[in-house]
Amino acid sequence: MTDAHPETPTILSPTAEAPVEGLPPGFGEGIAGKAAFLIAIAFSIFQIYIAAYGNLPSQVVRAMHVGFLLLLGFALIANLHAKSVPAKAVFWGLGVLGFATGLYNWVFYTDLIRRSGFLTTPDLIVGTVLVVLVFEAARRLMGLPLALIALIFLAYAFFGNHLPPPFIHRGYDFAQLVDTFAFGTEGIYGTPVYVSAAYIFIFVVFAAFLERAGMIALFNDFALGLVGSWRGGPAQVCVLSSALMGTISGSGVANVVASGQFTIPLMKRFGFRPAFAGAVEATSSMGGQIMPPVMGAVAFIMAETLNIPYAEVVKAAIIPAMLYFGACFWQVHLEAGKADLHGMAKADLPNPWDAVRRHWPLVLPLAVLVYLLFAGYTPIFAGTMGLALTIVLILGTPLAALIGPLAFRIVFWLALGLAAASFMRFGVNILSLVIAVLIVACFAFKGGRETLLICVDSLAEGAKNALPVGIACAIVGIVIGTLTLTGIASTFIGWIISIGENNLFLSLLLTMLTCLVLGMGIPTIPNYIITSSLAGPALLSLGVPLVVSHMFVFYFGIMADLTPPVALAAFAAAPMARESGLKIGIQATKLAVAGFVVPFMAVYTPALMLQDAGPIAAQFGYPVEVAYIVAKACMGIVLWGAAAVGFLARRMAWWERFVAFAAGALLVAALPLTDEAGWALSLVWIGWHCWRARQASATA
């Protein structure tokens, strides 16, 4: 420690609030705004209490989670979108009605279990209202495409018995469909909503607290100091800070909006083209969903769906995430070289290690989270404890600032740290007691009360940030319920298997195109759930390891947000870059080359995701196989990056770009002798290109 209060993170200057998907910033004005704000706080407190103590039945938790989502969602629609007083009243009424469906499931929980499959008239009314409200909330908050896709599946459940084979099903009456979609665990209250209620919400609130505590400032300062002086420094800073932010937020489009306001103008000021600057921000922000330890919400859904520890999903994502961001760094380096752009002056940049020394306490909750996840604890326990420790850190900061001598401050933090860490031995109650004592202490003076307000704001913002994810999980339950009830998934699976028997690559290509097309209109979560439900079992039957097949779908669900014509992340960056979203999307597709290459490589060589061993492992050992596959992937990224940018040591002719692309394709193909041919062509071409570049510079 130094004398400059190194243990005091910057927490009393809240970060600029970014718009949440489908909603502008804030909670509204007047009494209605305060009411929405209080609802968001109540939502967060309810979820944190359930995560810490879990003394309610799972069905009740799911129903109340959806009830809170509908209440807060419609309240914000009323406050932030509705223009007239009658319209505001209608949306508030819809929100209260949605919350009442959750209360109905809580109050009549035992009765509903006893009469499962034999619903009463009030049950049918409540179930129908729930389905209608979920559709309307999804349409308002997530856009029309997702609601339309779910509506097509719902219509198929109702009328599919009138279709010709192979799409026909036996038909279901209204009561059975309401029971499936609105009360069972295979409809709206299915696995996606369970994961949203149990895991995702806690991690979203955790990220909100860390952001308010100054984690974004730490990441930005660290990235500026570490890579700001590299060639293309501002864009390298964008990639590194987005990768770091992805470790806690797991969001994509929201990261573009939040961090792009700083990084995109910075890149443009140092000479990067607007389209490229927007693409760097969009590509690196979307990579946050695959960046361990806190990946996107899909990772939690994947772990629950596959019934594997979350740490297994993280393990499978580590190498691909490194390759993804490595490809971004590499292409930024090449683009800067092509445009003759340099880094930022080192004298103007902060010392990255000084930033770490000043804000090192912020790293502790993240370190605890990583330890708990990899020590085998459940994500809900790890996330709750990480959140609680962040709250302890924030509440303890103003108290420590009152302590004069450095030695006493050290003693205070040690005592507080030991008290907080004792949860590992004595359980969550001791941590709750520590937080309660800190809250009481903070009430006693002005600085502490300001800190309490920061915590309250974080609770509200976390609930608001969780809205799009939760609503998407609810509406996609209609799709899952239809697939489960009608068995249409088996028809699709059989079709994929029949194609893959002759050509696995064609099956993978069709699955990729399905993800990209679906992703034009719906977010990553429903995209993954729908496509994995259809294609995952088919790919498994074709010999693709289960985790790899689901990661394949996950990756292309993310790539859909970068791929034109409907590239949500690119269009989110467009206003800040002052450039066409389509142009940004084209550049982002080039930058995200690893996101397109790695999933295919992992199918043929699962060791890239630390899964099944191959023939190299049998002969030389598993570490050798992993190292070789990674080296091959890196070379492919080097070659395809150079081909995409048209620059390596100097500008490349069109035929050089073709040779580089062909050499990379040979390395990715994983066919007999293609590796040998790919390595030979790569080394010969790179050597020749560098020799020509040196000759040109010598004669210049």
XYZ file of C-alpha atoms in Angstrom:
700
model
C 0.000 0.000 0.000
C 0.933 3.598 -0.490
C -0.102 6.606 1.535
C -2.554 7.889 -1.080
C -5.529 5.896 0.214
C -4.907 2.950 -2.101
C -7.700 1.042 -0.485
C -10.297 3.614 -1.516
C -11.938 2.837 -4.862
C -13.657 5.630 -6.715
C -17.271 4.936 -5.859
C -18.942 8.268 -5.242
C -19.178 9.366 -8.870
C -21.759 7.133 -10.541
C -21.105 6.104 -14.096
C -23.173 7.619 -16.887
C -26.307 5.587 -17.274
C -26.608 3.800 -20.601
C -29.915 2.981 -22.272
C -31.211 -0.525 -21.663
C -32.384 -2.520 -24.681
C -35.742 -1.084 -25.740
C -35.779 1.579 -23.021
C -34.194 5.028 -22.629
C -32.223 5.886 -19.462
C -33.896 6.505 -16.142
C -37.100 5.365 -14.455
C -39.391 8.260 -15.311
C -40.413 11.460 -13.597
C -42.605 12.298 -10.640
C -44.402 9.829 -8.415
C -44.606 7.226 -11.209
C -40.822 7.349 -11.680
C -40.229 6.922 -7.943
C -42.691 4.028 -7.898
C -40.839 2.267 -10.753
C -37.534 2.920 -8.979
C -38.875 1.345 -5.755
C -40.246 -1.642 -7.700
C -36.781 -2.203 -9.208
C -35.215 -2.096 -5.734
C -37.827 -4.511 -4.367
C -37.174 -6.839 -7.331
C -33.435 -6.895 -6.604
C -33.905 -7.402 -2.866
C -36.333 -10.264 -3.494
C -33.910 -11.988 -5.885
C -30.906 -11.501 -3.601
C -32.839 -12.864 -0.624
C -33.940 -15.919 -2.612
C -30.376 -16.462 -3.868
C -28.976 -16.234 -0.333
C -31.579 -18.291 1.499
C -33.663 -20.080 -1.150
C -36.599 -20.938 1.095
C -39.341 -20.691 -1.541
C -40.361 -23.472 -3.970
C -38.752 -23.181 -7.392
C -42.115 -22.763 -9.130
C -43.006 -19.823 -6.877
C -39.621 -18.173 -7.495
C -40.060 -18.513 -11.260
C -43.593 -17.129 -11.154
C -42.620 -14.177 -8.952
C -39.589 -13.500 -11.159
C -41.827 -13.234 -14.228
C -44.364 -11.225 -12.201
C -41.696 -8.690 -11.231
C -40.423 -8.568 -14.826
C -43.904 -7.741 -16.101
C -44.576 -5.190 -13.350
C -41.260 -3.359 -13.835
C -41.321 -3.717 -17.623
C -44.787 -2.268 -18.112
C -44.118 0.412 -15.489
C -41.073 1.582 -17.431
C -42.973 1.419 -20.716
C -45.650 3.595 -19.125
C -43.146 6.094 -17.711
C -40.681 6.264 -20.595
C -42.728 5.581 -23.729
C -46.424 6.307 -23.159
C -47.428 9.878 -24.053
C -50.949 10.248 -22.683
C -52.282 9.747 -19.157
C -54.756 7.000 -20.240
C -51.954 5.084 -21.981
C -49.757 5.340 -18.870
C -52.651 4.076 -16.749
C -53.227 1.127 -19.100
C -49.562 0.042 -18.990
C -49.425 0.387 -15.213
C -52.572 -1.725 -15.063
C -50.960 -4.387 -17.262
C -47.921 -4.398 -14.973
C -50.050 -4.890 -11.857
C -51.968 -7.644 -13.643
C -48.682 -9.354 -14.570
C -47.469 -9.173 -10.975
C -50.792 -10.648 -9.856
C -50.120 -13.777 -11.956
C -46.975 -14.358 -9.888
C -48.859 -13.841 -6.634
C -51.555 -16.249 -7.839
C -48.943 -18.978 -8.288
C -47.552 -18.229 -4.816
C -50.864 -18.126 -2.961
C -52.354 -21.177 -4.692
C -49.083 -23.090 -5.092
C -50.256 -26.233 -3.276
C -53.673 -26.208 -4.941
C -52.128 -25.844 -8.408
C -49.908 -28.864 -7.809
C -52.857 -30.947 -6.618
C -54.997 -30.126 -9.656
C -52.171 -30.226 -12.216
C -53.690 -31.074 -15.592
C -57.196 -30.234 -14.382
C -57.291 -26.451 -14.348
C -60.204 -24.457 -12.995
C -61.738 -21.475 -14.793
C -59.710 -18.946 -12.710
C -56.550 -20.952 -13.559
C -57.337 -20.734 -17.259
C -57.979 -16.993 -17.035
C -54.721 -16.328 -15.140
C -52.735 -18.544 -17.514
C -54.172 -16.873 -20.599
C -53.482 -13.415 -19.170
C -49.897 -14.435 -18.409
C -49.249 -15.628 -21.983
C -50.756 -12.472 -23.493
C -48.773 -10.164 -21.179
C -45.490 -11.959 -21.860
C -46.051 -11.541 -25.601
C -46.855 -7.850 -25.213
C -43.868 -7.189 -22.923
C -41.554 -8.995 -25.351
C -42.932 -7.000 -28.283
C -42.482 -3.705 -26.460
C -39.061 -4.414 -24.955
C -37.408 -6.805 -27.430
C -39.028 -5.821 -30.715
C -41.531 -7.487 -33.034
C -39.363 -10.296 -34.557
C -38.942 -12.296 -31.333
C -42.655 -12.031 -30.504
C -43.537 -13.086 -34.061
C -41.322 -16.162 -33.931
C -42.870 -17.209 -30.612
C -46.339 -16.530 -32.047
C -45.614 -18.832 -35.005
C -44.711 -21.629 -32.590
C -47.813 -20.926 -30.493
C -50.003 -21.019 -33.612
C -48.387 -24.326 -34.574
C -49.311 -25.761 -31.158
C -52.934 -24.691 -31.709
C -53.388 -25.527 -35.401
C -50.557 -27.931 -36.330
C -52.998 -30.859 -36.351
C -54.395 -29.453 -39.616
C -51.018 -29.411 -41.406
C -49.788 -32.131 -43.799
C -47.103 -34.654 -42.760
C -44.409 -34.510 -41.511
C -45.531 -31.375 -39.624
C -48.874 -32.680 -38.369
C -49.365 -33.388 -34.647
C -52.255 -35.002 -32.783
C -53.839 -31.733 -31.601
C -54.281 -30.272 -28.116
C -57.202 -28.537 -26.471
C -57.045 -25.028 -25.021
C -56.773 -26.122 -21.385
C -53.837 -28.440 -22.094
C -51.954 -25.692 -23.925
C -52.550 -23.175 -21.119
C -51.380 -25.776 -18.597
C -48.189 -26.368 -20.600
C -47.315 -22.763 -21.347
C -48.476 -20.966 -18.188
C -48.176 -23.423 -15.304
C -45.769 -26.237 -16.126
C -41.981 -26.151 -16.128
C -41.739 -26.605 -19.892
C -43.372 -23.330 -20.909
C -42.907 -19.765 -19.679
C -41.685 -21.063 -16.312
C -39.188 -23.408 -17.969
C -35.424 -23.722 -17.691
C -34.609 -20.311 -19.241
C -36.699 -18.448 -16.631
C -35.256 -20.628 -13.870
C -31.744 -19.695 -14.981
C -32.719 -16.022 -15.248
C -34.126 -16.075 -11.711
C -31.402 -18.194 -10.140
C -28.185 -17.081 -11.859
C -28.449 -14.322 -14.415
C -30.175 -11.712 -12.271
C -27.552 -11.966 -9.529
C -24.680 -11.564 -11.981
C -26.335 -8.583 -13.669
C -26.729 -6.854 -10.284
C -23.145 -7.865 -9.425
C -21.919 -6.142 -12.596
C -23.991 -3.040 -11.772
C -22.365 -2.762 -8.338
C -18.867 -3.265 -9.740
C -19.452 -0.586 -12.375
C -20.650 1.858 -9.707
C -17.641 0.984 -7.576
C -15.285 2.150 -10.333
C -14.416 -1.067 -12.152
C -14.891 0.591 -15.567
C -12.397 3.304 -14.582
C -9.931 0.629 -13.472
C -10.301 -1.300 -16.733
C -9.982 1.841 -18.864
C -6.902 3.104 -17.013
C -5.276 -0.323 -17.098
C -5.985 -0.765 -20.819
C -4.791 2.760 -21.658
C -1.543 2.297 -19.782
C -0.835 -1.213 -21.030
C -1.624 -1.055 -24.757
C -2.275 2.623 -25.499
C 1.254 3.087 -26.839
C 1.040 0.103 -29.206
C 0.497 0.593 -32.919
C -3.152 1.590 -33.233
C -3.202 2.226 -29.480
C -6.738 3.673 -29.104
C -8.298 0.681 -30.855
C -6.127 -1.734 -28.842
C -7.405 0.003 -25.692
C -10.960 -0.575 -26.879
C -10.333 -4.303 -27.399
C -8.599 -4.812 -24.039
C -11.064 -2.767 -21.983
C -14.007 -4.568 -23.621
C -12.387 -7.934 -22.913
C -11.885 -6.954 -19.271
C -15.409 -5.561 -18.992
C -16.693 -8.790 -20.479
C -15.274 -10.687 -17.503
C -17.974 -9.177 -15.285
C -20.816 -7.933 -17.470
C -21.405 -10.684 -20.016
C -23.448 -8.253 -22.097
C -22.992 -7.240 -25.711
C -25.040 -4.456 -27.223
C -25.245 -2.679 -23.846
C -21.430 -2.662 -23.673
C -21.288 -1.040 -27.108
C -23.505 1.789 -25.914
C -21.759 2.199 -22.549
C -18.095 2.114 -23.586
C -18.416 3.234 -27.221
C -19.111 6.808 -26.126
C -15.466 6.978 -24.994
C -13.605 4.595 -27.307
C -15.124 5.340 -30.729
C -14.410 9.120 -30.717
C -10.913 8.355 -29.386
C -10.200 5.971 -32.266
C -11.526 8.432 -34.845
C -9.422 11.234 -33.371
C -6.270 9.157 -33.889
C -7.035 8.457 -37.554
C -9.107 5.269 -37.721
C -11.902 5.189 -40.264
C -15.359 5.637 -38.655
C -16.590 2.259 -39.919
C -13.527 0.490 -38.525
C -13.745 2.323 -35.179
C -17.392 1.297 -34.794
C -16.551 -2.275 -35.822
C -13.778 -2.579 -33.221
C -16.164 -1.494 -30.468
C -18.991 -3.751 -31.675
C -16.782 -6.816 -32.143
C -14.885 -6.525 -28.875
C -18.036 -5.755 -26.864
C -19.888 -8.773 -28.252
C -16.891 -10.898 -27.290
C -17.761 -10.175 -23.666
C -20.392 -12.920 -23.908
C -17.706 -15.566 -24.414
C -15.157 -14.094 -21.998
C -14.775 -16.085 -18.749
C -15.348 -16.059 -15.854
C -18.761 -14.326 -16.136
C -19.838 -15.064 -19.680
C -23.136 -14.146 -21.272
C -26.436 -15.363 -19.871
C -26.376 -18.179 -22.433
C -23.477 -19.829 -20.591
C -25.614 -20.294 -17.472
C -28.518 -21.621 -19.519
C -26.111 -23.996 -21.269
C -24.769 -25.356 -17.982
C -28.300 -25.941 -16.686
C -29.502 -27.491 -19.958
C -26.545 -29.860 -20.215
C -26.559 -30.541 -16.469
C -22.839 -29.823 -16.151
C -20.944 -27.534 -13.759
C -20.666 -23.945 -14.961
C -16.881 -24.316 -14.658
C -17.013 -26.856 -17.512
C -18.589 -24.254 -19.789
C -15.936 -21.732 -18.737
C -13.188 -24.270 -19.438
C -14.527 -24.879 -22.940
C -14.643 -21.126 -23.625
C -11.172 -20.109 -22.414
C -9.104 -20.840 -25.541
C -11.760 -19.658 -28.039
C -12.145 -16.392 -26.093
C -8.381 -15.816 -26.200
C -8.356 -16.506 -29.937
C -11.332 -14.194 -30.492
C -9.734 -11.219 -28.783
C -6.321 -12.133 -30.173
C -7.813 -11.862 -33.660
C -9.197 -8.425 -32.772
C -5.793 -7.236 -31.522
C -4.092 -8.620 -34.620
C -6.401 -6.989 -37.138
C -6.248 -3.653 -35.320
C -2.446 -3.927 -35.537
C -2.649 -4.651 -39.277
C -5.200 -1.908 -39.971
C -3.046 0.612 -38.127
C 0.007 -0.492 -40.109
C -1.889 -0.201 -43.376
C -3.001 3.351 -42.515
C 0.411 4.218 -40.971
C -1.151 4.992 -37.593
C 0.900 5.002 -34.413
C 0.189 4.613 -30.734
C -0.523 7.277 -28.161
C 2.335 9.113 -26.464
C 3.485 7.055 -23.494
C 4.021 10.170 -21.390
C 0.310 10.998 -21.689
C -0.855 7.573 -20.561
C -1.524 6.375 -17.018
C 0.671 3.731 -15.438
C -1.419 0.524 -15.597
C 0.059 -0.863 -12.397
C -0.602 2.390 -10.554
C -4.257 1.984 -11.524
C -4.214 -1.550 -10.122
C -2.508 -0.378 -6.925
C -5.097 2.389 -6.453
C -8.127 0.206 -7.114
C -6.874 -3.260 -6.172
C -9.730 -3.942 -3.705
C -12.136 -4.014 -6.658
C -10.354 -7.093 -7.962
C -11.020 -9.058 -4.755
C -14.733 -9.828 -5.322
C -13.940 -10.923 -8.875
C -11.116 -13.138 -7.592
C -13.447 -14.698 -5.015
C -16.034 -15.286 -7.733
C -13.500 -17.067 -9.961
C -12.255 -19.180 -7.034
C -15.756 -20.254 -6.021
C -16.763 -21.108 -9.589
C -13.718 -23.287 -10.149
C -13.838 -24.776 -6.637
C -17.097 -26.450 -7.580
C -19.593 -24.127 -5.895
C -22.804 -23.357 -7.760
C -22.978 -20.170 -9.840
C -25.803 -18.858 -7.648
C -23.650 -19.220 -4.516
C -20.556 -17.775 -6.219
C -22.483 -14.840 -7.677
C -24.267 -14.068 -4.407
C -21.050 -14.134 -2.414
C -19.246 -12.010 -5.001
C -22.091 -9.479 -4.888
C -22.115 -9.452 -1.077
C -18.346 -8.874 -0.912
C -18.668 -6.003 -3.400
C -21.328 -4.422 -1.186
C -19.036 -4.857 1.835
C -16.224 -3.162 -0.064
C -18.400 -0.230 -1.130
C -19.928 0.296 2.317
C -16.571 -0.030 4.044
C -14.847 2.590 1.894
C -16.352 5.748 3.447
C -15.819 4.319 6.942
C -12.158 3.668 6.183
C -11.800 7.218 4.858
C -12.658 8.511 8.357
C -9.714 6.665 9.866
C -6.634 8.872 9.872
C -3.457 6.798 10.339
C -2.636 4.323 7.590
C -1.939 1.555 10.095
C -5.430 1.852 11.554
C -6.970 1.760 8.086
C -5.036 -1.431 7.359
C -6.306 -2.972 10.592
C -9.872 -1.930 9.712
C -9.717 -3.542 6.265
C -8.100 -6.695 7.651
C -10.794 -7.039 10.312
C -13.555 -6.382 7.790
C -12.011 -8.810 5.307
C -11.731 -11.585 7.894
C -15.317 -11.008 9.034
C -16.583 -11.125 5.446
C -14.465 -14.145 4.529
C -15.850 -16.115 7.476
C -18.906 -16.936 5.341
C -16.891 -19.887 4.034
C -17.040 -21.368 7.534
C -20.179 -19.965 9.136
C -22.461 -19.490 6.134
C -24.290 -16.575 4.579
C -25.741 -15.287 7.875
C -22.389 -13.898 9.016
C -22.019 -11.972 5.754
C -25.553 -10.601 6.113
C -24.690 -9.469 9.644
C -21.525 -7.687 8.437
C -23.520 -5.850 5.748
C -26.226 -4.884 8.268
C -23.617 -3.432 10.645
C -22.004 -1.449 7.809
C -25.385 -0.072 6.707
C -26.113 1.125 10.245
C -22.649 2.687 10.484
C -23.061 4.448 7.115
C -26.354 5.992 8.253
C -24.457 7.904 10.930
C -22.707 10.446 8.684
C -23.163 12.270 5.385
C -20.505 10.452 3.317
C -21.901 7.116 4.393
C -25.449 8.092 3.449
C -24.236 9.063 -0.037
C -22.656 5.628 -0.334
C -25.934 3.991 0.666
C -27.630 5.923 -2.140
C -25.034 4.531 -4.573
C -25.938 1.005 -3.416
C -29.661 1.702 -3.789
C -29.085 3.041 -7.312
C -27.085 -0.082 -8.152
C -29.935 -2.324 -6.995
C -32.385 -0.426 -9.206
C -30.080 -0.339 -12.232
C -29.328 -4.043 -11.881
C -33.043 -4.875 -11.992
C -33.557 -2.656 -15.032
C -30.544 -4.167 -16.810
C -31.953 -7.652 -16.190
C -35.270 -6.840 -17.889
C -34.356 -7.692 -21.526
C -32.713 -10.975 -20.522
C -35.599 -12.026 -18.301
C -38.314 -11.169 -20.820
C -36.406 -13.009 -23.568
C -36.166 -16.084 -21.320
C -39.915 -15.907 -20.623
C -41.082 -15.563 -24.231
C -38.745 -18.276 -25.496
C -40.511 -20.649 -23.091
C -43.380 -20.654 -25.608
C -40.995 -22.035 -28.218
C -39.577 -24.672 -25.860
C -43.059 -25.684 -24.749
C -44.173 -26.141 -28.356
C -41.091 -28.182 -29.249
C -41.563 -30.411 -26.206
C -45.316 -30.863 -26.588
C -45.557 -31.466 -30.338
C -42.295 -33.311 -30.992
C -41.588 -31.185 -34.089
C -37.953 -30.959 -32.948
C -37.460 -34.643 -33.772
C -38.521 -33.964 -37.381
C -35.909 -31.235 -37.730
C -33.284 -33.390 -35.993
C -33.959 -36.262 -38.388
C -33.548 -33.917 -41.339
C -30.174 -32.634 -40.076
C -29.000 -36.193 -39.349
C -29.940 -37.386 -42.829
C -27.877 -34.559 -44.337
C -24.962 -35.042 -41.948
C -24.672 -38.757 -42.659
C -23.205 -37.783 -45.993
C -21.632 -34.428 -45.112
C -21.061 -33.175 -41.540
C -19.729 -29.877 -42.855
C -23.013 -29.225 -44.667
C -24.936 -29.884 -41.433
C -22.698 -27.430 -39.612
C -23.167 -24.880 -42.375
C -26.959 -25.210 -42.170
C -26.840 -24.845 -38.390
C -24.665 -21.737 -38.720
C -27.039 -20.196 -41.260
C -30.006 -20.973 -38.991
C -28.309 -19.128 -36.124
C -27.419 -16.147 -38.309
C -30.902 -15.886 -39.828
C -32.637 -16.208 -36.450
C -30.192 -13.688 -35.019
C -31.397 -11.082 -37.498
C -34.496 -10.620 -35.397
C -33.942 -12.083 -31.951
C -31.283 -11.770 -29.219
C -28.578 -14.331 -28.473
C -30.481 -16.066 -25.648
C -33.603 -17.139 -27.557
C -31.456 -17.767 -30.635
C -29.313 -20.230 -28.654
C -32.267 -21.908 -26.944
C -34.220 -22.444 -30.152
C -31.276 -23.562 -32.296
C -29.662 -25.779 -29.648
C -33.014 -27.475 -29.037
C -33.213 -28.304 -32.735
C -29.633 -28.781 -33.896
C -27.821 -29.759 -30.671
C -29.155 -33.344 -30.479
C -28.653 -33.778 -34.225
C -24.995 -32.748 -34.057
C -24.502 -35.001 -31.010
C -25.832 -37.979 -32.970
C -23.313 -37.139 -35.710
C -20.443 -37.506 -33.237
C -19.952 -33.874 -32.178
C -19.299 -33.642 -28.401
C -22.265 -32.191 -26.519
C -20.493 -29.095 -25.147
C -18.903 -28.377 -28.528
C -22.236 -28.606 -30.368
C -23.839 -26.158 -27.927
C -20.847 -23.808 -28.043
C -21.059 -23.932 -31.845
C -24.630 -22.633 -31.660
C -23.689 -20.114 -28.946
C -20.893 -18.596 -31.039
C -23.009 -18.085 -34.125
C -25.793 -16.619 -32.038
C -23.267 -13.949 -31.039
C -21.974 -13.567 -34.587
C -25.522 -12.790 -35.714
C -25.300 -9.474 -33.867
C -22.270 -8.563 -35.993
C -23.378 -9.945 -39.352
C -25.224 -7.723 -41.874
C -27.890 -6.933 -42.859
C -29.328 -6.817 -39.306
C -26.287 -6.424 -37.046
C -27.601 -5.076 -33.744
C -24.181 -4.358 -32.243
C -23.052 -2.579 -35.416
C -26.171 -0.416 -35.536
C -25.743 0.391 -31.828
C -22.250 1.719 -32.633
C -23.413 3.645 -35.717
C -24.591 6.887 -34.022
C -21.326 7.214 -32.078
C -19.203 6.448 -35.154
C -21.412 8.643 -37.383
C -21.298 5.930 -40.006
C -23.681 3.498 -41.668
C -24.520 0.472 -39.523
C -24.185 -1.704 -42.626
C -20.591 -0.552 -43.241
C -19.744 -1.133 -39.581
C -21.285 -4.609 -39.801
C -19.136 -5.518 -42.811
C -15.977 -4.418 -40.983
C -17.086 -6.233 -37.812
C -17.569 -9.470 -39.770
C -13.929 -9.239 -40.889
C -12.731 -8.479 -37.369
C -14.662 -11.411 -35.896
C -12.905 -13.949 -38.107
C -12.054 -16.102 -35.074
C -15.720 -16.256 -34.152
C -16.432 -17.865 -37.511
C -13.372 -20.131 -37.702
C -13.003 -21.467 -34.159
C -16.404 -23.230 -33.891
C -15.754 -25.228 -37.077
C -12.247 -26.113 -35.927
C -13.568 -27.223 -32.534
C -16.050 -29.622 -34.142
C -13.269 -31.427 -36.004
C -10.675 -31.017 -33.216
C -12.552 -30.760 -29.876
C -9.269 -30.268 -28.001
C -9.561 -26.601 -29.008
C -12.326 -26.395 -26.379
C -10.452 -28.726 -24.010
C -12.867 -31.556 -24.800
C -12.289 -35.007 -26.322
C -8.745 -36.039 -27.184
C -7.785 -36.863 -30.770
C -5.128 -38.966 -32.526
C -2.306 -36.538 -31.661
C -3.038 -36.980 -27.949
C -2.898 -40.753 -28.311
C 0.633 -40.496 -29.687
C 2.136 -37.447 -27.956
C -0.182 -36.617 -25.061
C -3.152 -34.289 -24.591
C -1.160 -31.088 -23.816
C 0.772 -31.498 -27.073
C -2.466 -31.850 -29.027
C -3.967 -28.745 -27.411
C -0.784 -26.741 -28.063
C -0.682 -27.867 -31.699
C -4.354 -27.076 -32.332
C -3.954 -23.631 -30.744
C -0.839 -22.948 -32.846
C -2.730 -23.967 -35.969
C -5.675 -21.735 -35.057
C -3.327 -18.809 -34.390
C -1.663 -19.230 -37.759
C -5.050 -19.398 -39.450
C -6.068 -16.158 -37.719
C -2.788 -14.491 -38.754
C -3.334 -15.475 -42.380
C -7.036 -14.673 -42.583
C -6.512 -11.402 -40.738
C -3.871 -10.390 -43.269
C -6.149 -11.467 -46.129
C -9.085 -9.468 -44.724
C -7.062 -6.280 -44.135
C -4.762 -6.618 -47.154
C -1.631 -5.898 -45.149
C 1.087 -7.825 -43.320
C 4.568 -6.337 -43.530
C 3.365 -4.209 -46.460
C 0.248 -3.841 -48.595
C -0.747 -7.063 -50.340
C -1.795 -7.643 -53.934
C -5.116 -9.410 -54.560
C -3.404 -12.695 -55.347
C -1.400 -12.518 -52.116
C -4.631 -12.151 -50.179
C -5.983 -15.201 -52.001
C -2.860 -17.242 -51.142
C -3.084 -16.179 -47.476
C -6.752 -17.131 -47.328
C -6.101 -20.501 -49.029
C -3.254 -21.319 -46.640
C -5.473 -20.519 -43.653
C -8.301 -22.624 -45.090
C -5.951 -25.605 -45.466
C -4.995 -25.339 -41.785
C -8.637 -25.152 -40.696
C -9.843 -27.990 -42.952
C -8.449 -30.836 -40.772
C -8.347 -33.274 -43.696
C -5.502 -35.691 -44.537
C -2.376 -33.779 -45.622
C -4.119 -30.367 -45.430
C -2.173 -29.454 -42.291
C 1.158 -30.198 -43.945
C 0.172 -28.284 -47.085
C -1.185 -25.380 -45.033
C 1.940 -25.025 -42.900
C 4.228 -25.261 -45.922
C 2.274 -22.710 -47.946
C 1.974 -20.386 -44.928
C 5.666 -20.362 -44.064
C 6.787 -20.023 -47.669
C 4.378 -17.170 -48.388
C 5.093 -15.265 -45.129
C 8.852 -15.605 -45.704
C 8.547 -14.402 -49.281
C 6.263 -11.511 -48.319
C 8.570 -10.294 -45.532
C 11.610 -10.558 -47.847
C 9.804 -8.449 -50.472
C 8.847 -5.903 -47.789
C 12.476 -5.572 -46.643
C 13.639 -5.154 -50.233
C 11.044 -2.446 -50.848
C 12.022 -0.538 -47.690
C 15.729 -0.801 -48.570
C 15.194 0.708 -52.017
C 12.764 3.385 -50.798
